[in-house]
Amino acid sequence: MSKRSGRRRFLLSAASFVFSIAVVAILLGGGGWWLLAHPETPVPPHWNPLRELKVNAPVTPVTRFQLNRALANEGQCRAVLAEAGVNFEAMEDLVVDENCGIAGRGRLSALVASKVEAVETSCTTTLRLTMWEHHVVQPAAQSLLGTQVSRLRHVGSYNCRQMRTAQGKSSGWSSHATADSIDIVGVQLADGRSLTLLSDWGTEGPEALFLREIWQGACDWFRVVLGPDFNRLHADHFHLQGPGWGYCR
Ligand SMILES: [Zn+2]
């Protein structure tokens, strides 16, 4: 066999290999799509990227995809919250100027299992908060403190202001100016105990462990999370922010 015909045979078999891979991928891809889109698909909804997010479904690698879709679509965001039993009364968008306002605005007063002092915020912030409450805060309260969180304490979401830094004012606008953040200062427990970041963060024991766990767990549902370890401006609250560059401190 000459060198040239050997090379040609190699090229031919390589081409047919690529071709058959492509055919298999198309068949599998089409079949996969059919399998997911079929109304009686055996794929569970929390593993199916074509299905809508359900707050109380188990978290899978597909959950993030479903969440991102709900965050990008106000109607779907509101529907997911309503289905979970979250009390988020729809309000008209707040339009102030190019820096301030609330899109997808509503009045939040209760999450899945805990109450919240009524606050005007966005649907996206509410949805992230709901996922955090259901998948992080309540399970941590149950496992570390043996009780439930009955009330989540906050000090507001919307605030038309510029960012604050430990060095003084900075030029950028705060994510609070668009209600893309909420500040959490503590929790009320169902057994009557009340925890605050200011008095319980630096202590030893299950209360402090609980606060550290829900701070770390917030990073799964918010892109920017700042707490008492970040700087003195956050000594008394968690700053939970939806959009951002993935910062957890
Ligand atoms: Zn904040």
PDB file of C-alpha atoms and ligand atoms in Angstrom:
ATOM      1  CA  MET A   1       0.000   0.000   0.000  1.00  0.00           C
ATOM      2  CA  SER A   2       1.415   3.356  -1.014  1.00  0.00           C
ATOM      3  CA  LYS A   3       1.763   6.135   1.442  1.00  0.00           C
ATOM      4  CA  ARG A   4      -0.764   8.213  -0.488  1.00  0.00           C
ATOM      5  CA  SER A   5      -3.574   5.604  -0.640  1.00  0.00           C
ATOM      6  CA  GLY A   6      -2.981   4.877   3.045  1.00  0.00           C
ATOM      7  CA  ARG A   7      -3.533   8.509   3.803  1.00  0.00           C
ATOM      8  CA  ARG A   8      -6.649   8.584   1.628  1.00  0.00           C
ATOM      9  CA  ARG A   9      -8.086   5.598   3.457  1.00  0.00           C
ATOM     10  CA  PHE A  10      -7.342   7.252   6.734  1.00  0.00           C
ATOM     11  CA  LEU A  11      -9.097  10.435   5.602  1.00  0.00           C
ATOM     12  CA  LEU A  12     -12.091   8.445   4.320  1.00  0.00           C
ATOM     13  CA  SER A  13     -12.493   6.490   7.529  1.00  0.00           C
ATOM     14  CA  ALA A  14     -12.043   9.665   9.574  1.00  0.00           C
ATOM     15  CA  ALA A  15     -14.741  11.367   7.479  1.00  0.00           C
ATOM     16  CA  SER A  16     -17.136   8.459   7.874  1.00  0.00           C
ATOM     17  CA  PHE A  17     -16.436   8.392  11.600  1.00  0.00           C
ATOM     18  CA  VAL A  18     -17.264  12.100  11.910  1.00  0.00           C
ATOM     19  CA  PHE A  19     -20.347  11.586   9.733  1.00  0.00           C
ATOM     20  CA  SER A  20     -21.670   8.733  11.858  1.00  0.00           C
ATOM     21  CA  ILE A  21     -21.036  10.704  15.068  1.00  0.00           C
ATOM     22  CA  ALA A  22     -23.050  13.562  13.553  1.00  0.00           C
ATOM     23  CA  VAL A  23     -25.909  11.220  12.623  1.00  0.00           C
ATOM     24  CA  VAL A  24     -25.962   9.693  16.112  1.00  0.00           C
ATOM     25  CA  ALA A  25     -25.880  13.157  17.693  1.00  0.00           C
ATOM     26  CA  ILE A  26     -28.791  14.334  15.542  1.00  0.00           C
ATOM     27  CA  LEU A  27     -30.803  11.195  16.325  1.00  0.00           C
ATOM     28  CA  LEU A  28     -30.025  11.386  20.027  1.00  0.00           C
ATOM     29  CA  GLY A  29     -30.575  15.142  20.076  1.00  0.00           C
ATOM     30  CA  GLY A  30     -33.942  14.905  18.319  1.00  0.00           C
ATOM     31  CA  GLY A  31     -34.917  11.924  20.422  1.00  0.00           C
ATOM     32  CA  GLY A  32     -33.745  13.703  23.563  1.00  0.00           C
ATOM     33  CA  TRP A  33     -35.796  16.739  22.709  1.00  0.00           C
ATOM     34  CA  TRP A  34     -38.853  14.575  22.027  1.00  0.00           C
ATOM     35  CA  LEU A  35     -38.297  12.749  25.321  1.00  0.00           C
ATOM     36  CA  LEU A  36     -38.160  16.030  27.276  1.00  0.00           C
ATOM     37  CA  ALA A  37     -40.994  17.787  25.437  1.00  0.00           C
ATOM     38  CA  HIS A  38     -43.457  14.892  25.506  1.00  0.00           C
ATOM     39  CA  PRO A  39     -46.306  15.573  28.012  1.00  0.00           C
ATOM     40  CA  GLU A  40     -45.888  12.095  29.485  1.00  0.00           C
ATOM     41  CA  THR A  41     -42.127  12.165  29.562  1.00  0.00           C
ATOM     42  CA  PRO A  42     -40.576   9.862  32.168  1.00  0.00           C
ATOM     43  CA  VAL A  43     -37.980  12.585  32.936  1.00  0.00           C
ATOM     44  CA  PRO A  44     -38.842  14.124  36.348  1.00  0.00           C
ATOM     45  CA  PRO A  45     -39.691  17.865  36.076  1.00  0.00           C
ATOM     46  CA  HIS A  46     -36.699  18.901  38.239  1.00  0.00           C
ATOM     47  CA  TRP A  47     -34.380  17.139  35.780  1.00  0.00           C
ATOM     48  CA  ASN A  48     -36.149  18.541  32.727  1.00  0.00           C
ATOM     49  CA  PRO A  49     -34.784  21.866  31.411  1.00  0.00           C
ATOM     50  CA  LEU A  50     -37.994  22.423  29.416  1.00  0.00           C
ATOM     51  CA  ARG A  51     -40.154  22.451  32.550  1.00  0.00           C
ATOM     52  CA  GLU A  52     -40.761  25.498  34.740  1.00  0.00           C
ATOM     53  CA  LEU A  53     -38.991  25.958  38.042  1.00  0.00           C
ATOM     54  CA  LYS A  54     -40.796  24.617  41.092  1.00  0.00           C
ATOM     55  CA  VAL A  55     -39.569  26.075  44.373  1.00  0.00           C
ATOM     56  CA  ASN A  56     -40.146  22.964  46.476  1.00  0.00           C
ATOM     57  CA  ALA A  57     -38.678  20.487  43.972  1.00  0.00           C
ATOM     58  CA  PRO A  58     -35.286  18.937  44.814  1.00  0.00           C
ATOM     59  CA  VAL A  59     -32.299  20.950  43.588  1.00  0.00           C
ATOM     60  CA  THR A  60     -30.521  19.365  40.609  1.00  0.00           C
ATOM     61  CA  PRO A  61     -27.980  20.671  38.070  1.00  0.00           C
ATOM     62  CA  VAL A  62     -31.015  21.646  35.955  1.00  0.00           C
ATOM     63  CA  THR A  63     -32.439  23.921  38.687  1.00  0.00           C
ATOM     64  CA  ARG A  64     -30.047  26.776  37.869  1.00  0.00           C
ATOM     65  CA  PHE A  65     -31.151  26.695  34.242  1.00  0.00           C
ATOM     66  CA  GLN A  66     -34.839  26.729  35.242  1.00  0.00           C
ATOM     67  CA  LEU A  67     -34.183  29.551  37.726  1.00  0.00           C
ATOM     68  CA  ASN A  68     -32.385  31.689  35.147  1.00  0.00           C
ATOM     69  CA  ARG A  69     -35.312  31.299  32.785  1.00  0.00           C
ATOM     70  CA  ALA A  70     -37.804  32.345  35.480  1.00  0.00           C
ATOM     71  CA  LEU A  71     -35.585  35.321  36.420  1.00  0.00           C
ATOM     72  CA  ALA A  72     -35.598  36.475  32.793  1.00  0.00           C
ATOM     73  CA  ASN A  73     -39.376  36.301  32.407  1.00  0.00           C
ATOM     74  CA  GLU A  74     -41.535  38.365  34.768  1.00  0.00           C
ATOM     75  CA  GLY A  75     -44.732  36.389  34.114  1.00  0.00           C
ATOM     76  CA  GLN A  76     -42.995  33.111  34.845  1.00  0.00           C
ATOM     77  CA  CYS A  77     -41.299  34.602  37.918  1.00  0.00           C
ATOM     78  CA  ARG A  78     -44.678  35.643  39.366  1.00  0.00           C
ATOM     79  CA  ALA A  79     -46.244  32.296  38.502  1.00  0.00           C
ATOM     80  CA  VAL A  80     -43.472  30.343  40.247  1.00  0.00           C
ATOM     81  CA  LEU A  81     -43.878  32.485  43.398  1.00  0.00           C
ATOM     82  CA  ALA A  82     -47.669  32.140  43.407  1.00  0.00           C
ATOM     83  CA  GLU A  83     -47.403  28.376  43.016  1.00  0.00           C
ATOM     84  CA  ALA A  84     -45.029  28.216  46.005  1.00  0.00           C
ATOM     85  CA  GLY A  85     -47.474  30.182  48.168  1.00  0.00           C
ATOM     86  CA  VAL A  86     -45.249  33.264  48.429  1.00  0.00           C
ATOM     87  CA  ASN A  87     -47.185  36.438  49.218  1.00  0.00           C
ATOM     88  CA  PHE A  88     -45.933  38.868  46.560  1.00  0.00           C
ATOM     89  CA  GLU A  89     -48.701  41.283  45.552  1.00  0.00           C
ATOM     90  CA  ALA A  90     -48.180  42.670  42.064  1.00  0.00           C
ATOM     91  CA  MET A  91     -47.625  46.429  41.740  1.00  0.00           C
ATOM     92  CA  GLU A  92     -46.979  48.649  38.763  1.00  0.00           C
ATOM     93  CA  ASP A  93     -43.322  49.109  37.853  1.00  0.00           C
ATOM     94  CA  LEU A  94     -41.695  52.030  39.620  1.00  0.00           C
ATOM     95  CA  VAL A  95     -40.054  54.341  37.114  1.00  0.00           C
ATOM     96  CA  VAL A  96     -37.942  57.123  38.655  1.00  0.00           C
ATOM     97  CA  ASP A  97     -35.013  57.870  36.351  1.00  0.00           C
ATOM     98  CA  GLU A  98     -32.241  56.008  34.551  1.00  0.00           C
ATOM     99  CA  ASN A  99     -30.636  54.974  37.856  1.00  0.00           C
ATOM    100  CA  CYS A 100     -33.601  54.235  40.082  1.00  0.00           C
ATOM    101  CA  GLY A 101     -36.808  52.241  39.819  1.00  0.00           C
ATOM    102  CA  ILE A 102     -38.276  48.772  40.247  1.00  0.00           C
ATOM    103  CA  ALA A 103     -39.097  46.502  37.307  1.00  0.00           C
ATOM    104  CA  GLY A 104     -41.314  43.536  38.142  1.00  0.00           C
ATOM    105  CA  ARG A 105     -42.344  45.306  41.310  1.00  0.00           C
ATOM    106  CA  GLY A 106     -44.433  43.836  44.101  1.00  0.00           C
ATOM    107  CA  ARG A 107     -45.118  43.898  47.815  1.00  0.00           C
ATOM    108  CA  LEU A 108     -43.549  40.918  49.564  1.00  0.00           C
ATOM    109  CA  SER A 109     -44.950  39.924  52.977  1.00  0.00           C
ATOM    110  CA  ALA A 110     -44.428  36.153  53.268  1.00  0.00           C
ATOM    111  CA  LEU A 111     -42.058  33.558  51.816  1.00  0.00           C
ATOM    112  CA  VAL A 112     -42.807  29.808  51.806  1.00  0.00           C
ATOM    113  CA  ALA A 113     -42.665  29.221  55.571  1.00  0.00           C
ATOM    114  CA  SER A 114     -41.579  32.519  57.110  1.00  0.00           C
ATOM    115  CA  LYS A 115     -43.085  35.961  57.278  1.00  0.00           C
ATOM    116  CA  VAL A 116     -41.332  39.123  56.187  1.00  0.00           C
ATOM    117  CA  GLU A 117     -42.119  42.683  57.172  1.00  0.00           C
ATOM    118  CA  ALA A 118     -43.891  43.973  54.052  1.00  0.00           C
ATOM    119  CA  VAL A 119     -41.355  45.310  51.577  1.00  0.00           C
ATOM    120  CA  GLU A 120     -41.488  46.635  48.023  1.00  0.00           C
ATOM    121  CA  THR A 121     -39.033  44.775  45.867  1.00  0.00           C
ATOM    122  CA  SER A 122     -38.600  43.102  42.487  1.00  0.00           C
ATOM    123  CA  CYS A 123     -39.836  39.682  41.448  1.00  0.00           C
ATOM    124  CA  THR A 124     -36.287  38.503  40.776  1.00  0.00           C
ATOM    125  CA  THR A 125     -35.048  39.442  44.272  1.00  0.00           C
ATOM    126  CA  THR A 126     -38.124  37.758  45.765  1.00  0.00           C
ATOM    127  CA  LEU A 127     -37.540  34.578  43.765  1.00  0.00           C
ATOM    128  CA  ARG A 128     -33.888  34.310  44.805  1.00  0.00           C
ATOM    129  CA  LEU A 129     -34.878  35.007  48.416  1.00  0.00           C
ATOM    130  CA  THR A 130     -37.545  32.312  48.210  1.00  0.00           C
ATOM    131  CA  MET A 131     -35.062  29.711  46.937  1.00  0.00           C
ATOM    132  CA  TRP A 132     -32.644  30.684  49.725  1.00  0.00           C
ATOM    133  CA  GLU A 133     -35.319  30.504  52.410  1.00  0.00           C
ATOM    134  CA  HIS A 134     -36.635  27.132  51.257  1.00  0.00           C
ATOM    135  CA  HIS A 135     -33.378  25.364  50.367  1.00  0.00           C
ATOM    136  CA  VAL A 136     -30.920  26.928  52.831  1.00  0.00           C
ATOM    137  CA  VAL A 137     -32.470  28.851  55.748  1.00  0.00           C
ATOM    138  CA  GLN A 138     -35.198  26.406  56.813  1.00  0.00           C
ATOM    139  CA  PRO A 139     -33.097  23.217  56.444  1.00  0.00           C
ATOM    140  CA  ALA A 140     -30.237  24.869  58.399  1.00  0.00           C
ATOM    141  CA  ALA A 141     -32.623  25.973  61.171  1.00  0.00           C
ATOM    142  CA  GLN A 142     -34.021  22.459  61.359  1.00  0.00           C
ATOM    143  CA  SER A 143     -30.659  20.674  61.451  1.00  0.00           C
ATOM    144  CA  LEU A 144     -28.645  23.108  63.604  1.00  0.00           C
ATOM    145  CA  LEU A 145     -31.284  24.667  65.855  1.00  0.00           C
ATOM    146  CA  GLY A 146     -34.078  22.085  65.821  1.00  0.00           C
ATOM    147  CA  THR A 147     -36.734  24.598  64.858  1.00  0.00           C
ATOM    148  CA  GLN A 148     -38.087  26.675  61.980  1.00  0.00           C
ATOM    149  CA  VAL A 149     -37.531  30.274  61.030  1.00  0.00           C
ATOM    150  CA  SER A 150     -40.857  32.062  61.455  1.00  0.00           C
ATOM    151  CA  ARG A 151     -39.725  35.520  60.385  1.00  0.00           C
ATOM    152  CA  LEU A 152     -36.877  36.799  58.262  1.00  0.00           C
ATOM    153  CA  ARG A 153     -35.766  40.258  59.423  1.00  0.00           C
ATOM    154  CA  HIS A 154     -34.616  42.763  56.816  1.00  0.00           C
ATOM    155  CA  VAL A 155     -33.885  46.478  56.618  1.00  0.00           C
ATOM    156  CA  GLY A 156     -35.152  47.067  53.102  1.00  0.00           C
ATOM    157  CA  SER A 157     -34.584  46.371  49.452  1.00  0.00           C
ATOM    158  CA  TYR A 158     -35.294  49.445  47.293  1.00  0.00           C
ATOM    159  CA  ASN A 159     -33.290  52.559  48.033  1.00  0.00           C
ATOM    160  CA  CYS A 160     -32.428  55.118  45.343  1.00  0.00           C
ATOM    161  CA  ARG A 161     -28.835  55.729  46.360  1.00  0.00           C
ATOM    162  CA  GLN A 162     -25.232  55.349  45.296  1.00  0.00           C
ATOM    163  CA  MET A 163     -22.963  52.607  46.598  1.00  0.00           C
ATOM    164  CA  ARG A 164     -21.325  53.023  49.952  1.00  0.00           C
ATOM    165  CA  THR A 165     -17.822  51.806  50.678  1.00  0.00           C
ATOM    166  CA  ALA A 166     -15.793  51.651  53.860  1.00  0.00           C
ATOM    167  CA  GLN A 167     -13.694  54.528  52.443  1.00  0.00           C
ATOM    168  CA  GLY A 168     -16.715  56.725  51.836  1.00  0.00           C
ATOM    169  CA  LYS A 169     -19.085  57.248  48.941  1.00  0.00           C
ATOM    170  CA  SER A 170     -18.272  55.765  45.541  1.00  0.00           C
ATOM    171  CA  SER A 171     -19.565  56.905  42.185  1.00  0.00           C
ATOM    172  CA  GLY A 172     -21.559  53.848  41.112  1.00  0.00           C
ATOM    173  CA  TRP A 173     -25.234  53.270  41.781  1.00  0.00           C
ATOM    174  CA  SER A 174     -26.186  50.699  44.389  1.00  0.00           C
ATOM    175  CA  SER A 175     -28.089  47.594  43.336  1.00  0.00           C
ATOM    176  CA  HIS A 176     -30.613  48.775  45.935  1.00  0.00           C
ATOM    177  CA  ALA A 177     -31.503  51.585  43.502  1.00  0.00           C
ATOM    178  CA  THR A 178     -33.209  48.952  41.344  1.00  0.00           C
ATOM    179  CA  ALA A 179     -34.361  46.681  44.218  1.00  0.00           C
ATOM    180  CA  ASP A 180     -31.926  44.015  43.022  1.00  0.00           C
ATOM    181  CA  SER A 181     -30.741  43.536  46.605  1.00  0.00           C
ATOM    182  CA  ILE A 182     -32.166  43.011  50.051  1.00  0.00           C
ATOM    183  CA  ASP A 183     -30.443  43.426  53.433  1.00  0.00           C
ATOM    184  CA  ILE A 184     -31.106  40.724  56.054  1.00  0.00           C
ATOM    185  CA  VAL A 185     -30.368  41.517  59.704  1.00  0.00           C
ATOM    186  CA  GLY A 186     -31.561  38.395  61.495  1.00  0.00           C
ATOM    187  CA  VAL A 187     -34.261  35.828  62.053  1.00  0.00           C
ATOM    188  CA  GLN A 188     -37.050  35.092  64.471  1.00  0.00           C
ATOM    189  CA  LEU A 189     -37.322  31.384  65.321  1.00  0.00           C
ATOM    190  CA  ALA A 190     -40.544  29.461  65.854  1.00  0.00           C
ATOM    191  CA  ASP A 191     -39.446  28.563  69.419  1.00  0.00           C
ATOM    192  CA  GLY A 192     -39.285  32.253  70.352  1.00  0.00           C
ATOM    193  CA  ARG A 193     -35.537  32.837  70.004  1.00  0.00           C
ATOM    194  CA  SER A 194     -34.426  35.819  67.987  1.00  0.00           C
ATOM    195  CA  LEU A 195     -31.027  35.985  66.299  1.00  0.00           C
ATOM    196  CA  THR A 196     -29.300  39.044  64.909  1.00  0.00           C
ATOM    197  CA  LEU A 197     -26.065  39.278  62.964  1.00  0.00           C
ATOM    198  CA  LEU A 198     -24.882  42.045  65.251  1.00  0.00           C
ATOM    199  CA  SER A 199     -25.125  40.027  68.475  1.00  0.00           C
ATOM    200  CA  ASP A 200     -24.816  36.394  67.299  1.00  0.00           C
ATOM    201  CA  TRP A 201     -22.361  36.360  64.353  1.00  0.00           C
ATOM    202  CA  GLY A 202     -19.214  36.496  66.476  1.00  0.00           C
ATOM    203  CA  THR A 203     -20.351  34.051  69.159  1.00  0.00           C
ATOM    204  CA  GLU A 204     -19.674  30.333  69.520  1.00  0.00           C
ATOM    205  CA  GLY A 205     -22.359  27.704  69.327  1.00  0.00           C
ATOM    206  CA  PRO A 206     -25.164  26.552  67.064  1.00  0.00           C
ATOM    207  CA  GLU A 207     -26.648  30.042  66.545  1.00  0.00           C
ATOM    208  CA  ALA A 208     -23.416  31.347  65.036  1.00  0.00           C
ATOM    209  CA  LEU A 209     -22.995  28.128  63.020  1.00  0.00           C
ATOM    210  CA  PHE A 210     -26.497  28.616  61.666  1.00  0.00           C
ATOM    211  CA  LEU A 211     -25.764  32.214  60.616  1.00  0.00           C
ATOM    212  CA  ARG A 212     -22.537  31.120  58.868  1.00  0.00           C
ATOM    213  CA  GLU A 213     -24.341  28.319  57.083  1.00  0.00           C
ATOM    214  CA  ILE A 214     -27.115  30.543  55.719  1.00  0.00           C
ATOM    215  CA  TRP A 215     -24.546  33.186  54.700  1.00  0.00           C
ATOM    216  CA  GLN A 216     -22.563  30.622  52.726  1.00  0.00           C
ATOM    217  CA  GLY A 217     -25.735  29.058  51.301  1.00  0.00           C
ATOM    218  CA  ALA A 218     -26.895  32.472  50.079  1.00  0.00           C
ATOM    219  CA  CYS A 219     -24.041  32.342  47.553  1.00  0.00           C
ATOM    220  CA  ASP A 220     -25.877  29.535  45.740  1.00  0.00           C
ATOM    221  CA  TRP A 221     -28.873  31.776  45.053  1.00  0.00           C
ATOM    222  CA  PHE A 222     -27.447  35.334  44.887  1.00  0.00           C
ATOM    223  CA  ARG A 223     -24.431  36.421  42.832  1.00  0.00           C
ATOM    224  CA  VAL A 224     -23.110  38.891  45.391  1.00  0.00           C
ATOM    225  CA  VAL A 225     -23.288  38.187  49.110  1.00  0.00           C
ATOM    226  CA  LEU A 226     -21.607  40.474  51.651  1.00  0.00           C
ATOM    227  CA  GLY A 227     -21.646  39.850  55.394  1.00  0.00           C
ATOM    228  CA  PRO A 228     -19.949  40.870  58.648  1.00  0.00           C
ATOM    229  CA  ASP A 229     -16.587  39.416  57.506  1.00  0.00           C
ATOM    230  CA  PHE A 230     -16.517  41.737  54.472  1.00  0.00           C
ATOM    231  CA  ASN A 231     -16.315  45.133  56.153  1.00  0.00           C
ATOM    232  CA  ARG A 232     -17.710  47.150  59.044  1.00  0.00           C
ATOM    233  CA  LEU A 233     -20.563  48.482  56.916  1.00  0.00           C
ATOM    234  CA  HIS A 234     -21.928  44.925  56.882  1.00  0.00           C
ATOM    235  CA  ALA A 235     -21.400  44.153  60.579  1.00  0.00           C
ATOM    236  CA  ASP A 236     -25.151  43.964  61.123  1.00  0.00           C
ATOM    237  CA  HIS A 237     -26.529  42.568  57.858  1.00  0.00           C
ATOM    238  CA  PHE A 238     -26.162  40.276  54.884  1.00  0.00           C
ATOM    239  CA  HIS A 239     -26.301  42.185  51.608  1.00  0.00           C
ATOM    240  CA  LEU A 240     -27.921  39.738  49.164  1.00  0.00           C
ATOM    241  CA  GLN A 241     -27.669  40.894  45.556  1.00  0.00           C
ATOM    242  CA  GLY A 242     -29.051  39.196  42.447  1.00  0.00           C
ATOM    243  CA  PRO A 243     -26.959  40.524  39.554  1.00  0.00           C
ATOM    244  CA  GLY A 244     -23.188  40.690  39.861  1.00  0.00           C
ATOM    245  CA  TRP A 245     -19.863  39.103  39.257  1.00  0.00           C
ATOM    246  CA  GLY A 246     -20.013  36.245  41.743  1.00  0.00           C
ATOM    247  CA  TYR A 247     -18.612  37.576  44.986  1.00  0.00           C
ATOM    248  CA  CYS A 248     -19.189  35.888  48.315  1.00  0.00           C
ATOM    249  CA  ARG A 249     -17.545  37.301  51.377  1.00  0.00           C
TER     250      ARG A 249
HETATM  251 ZN    ZN B   1     -27.432  46.024  50.844  1.00  0.00          ZN
END
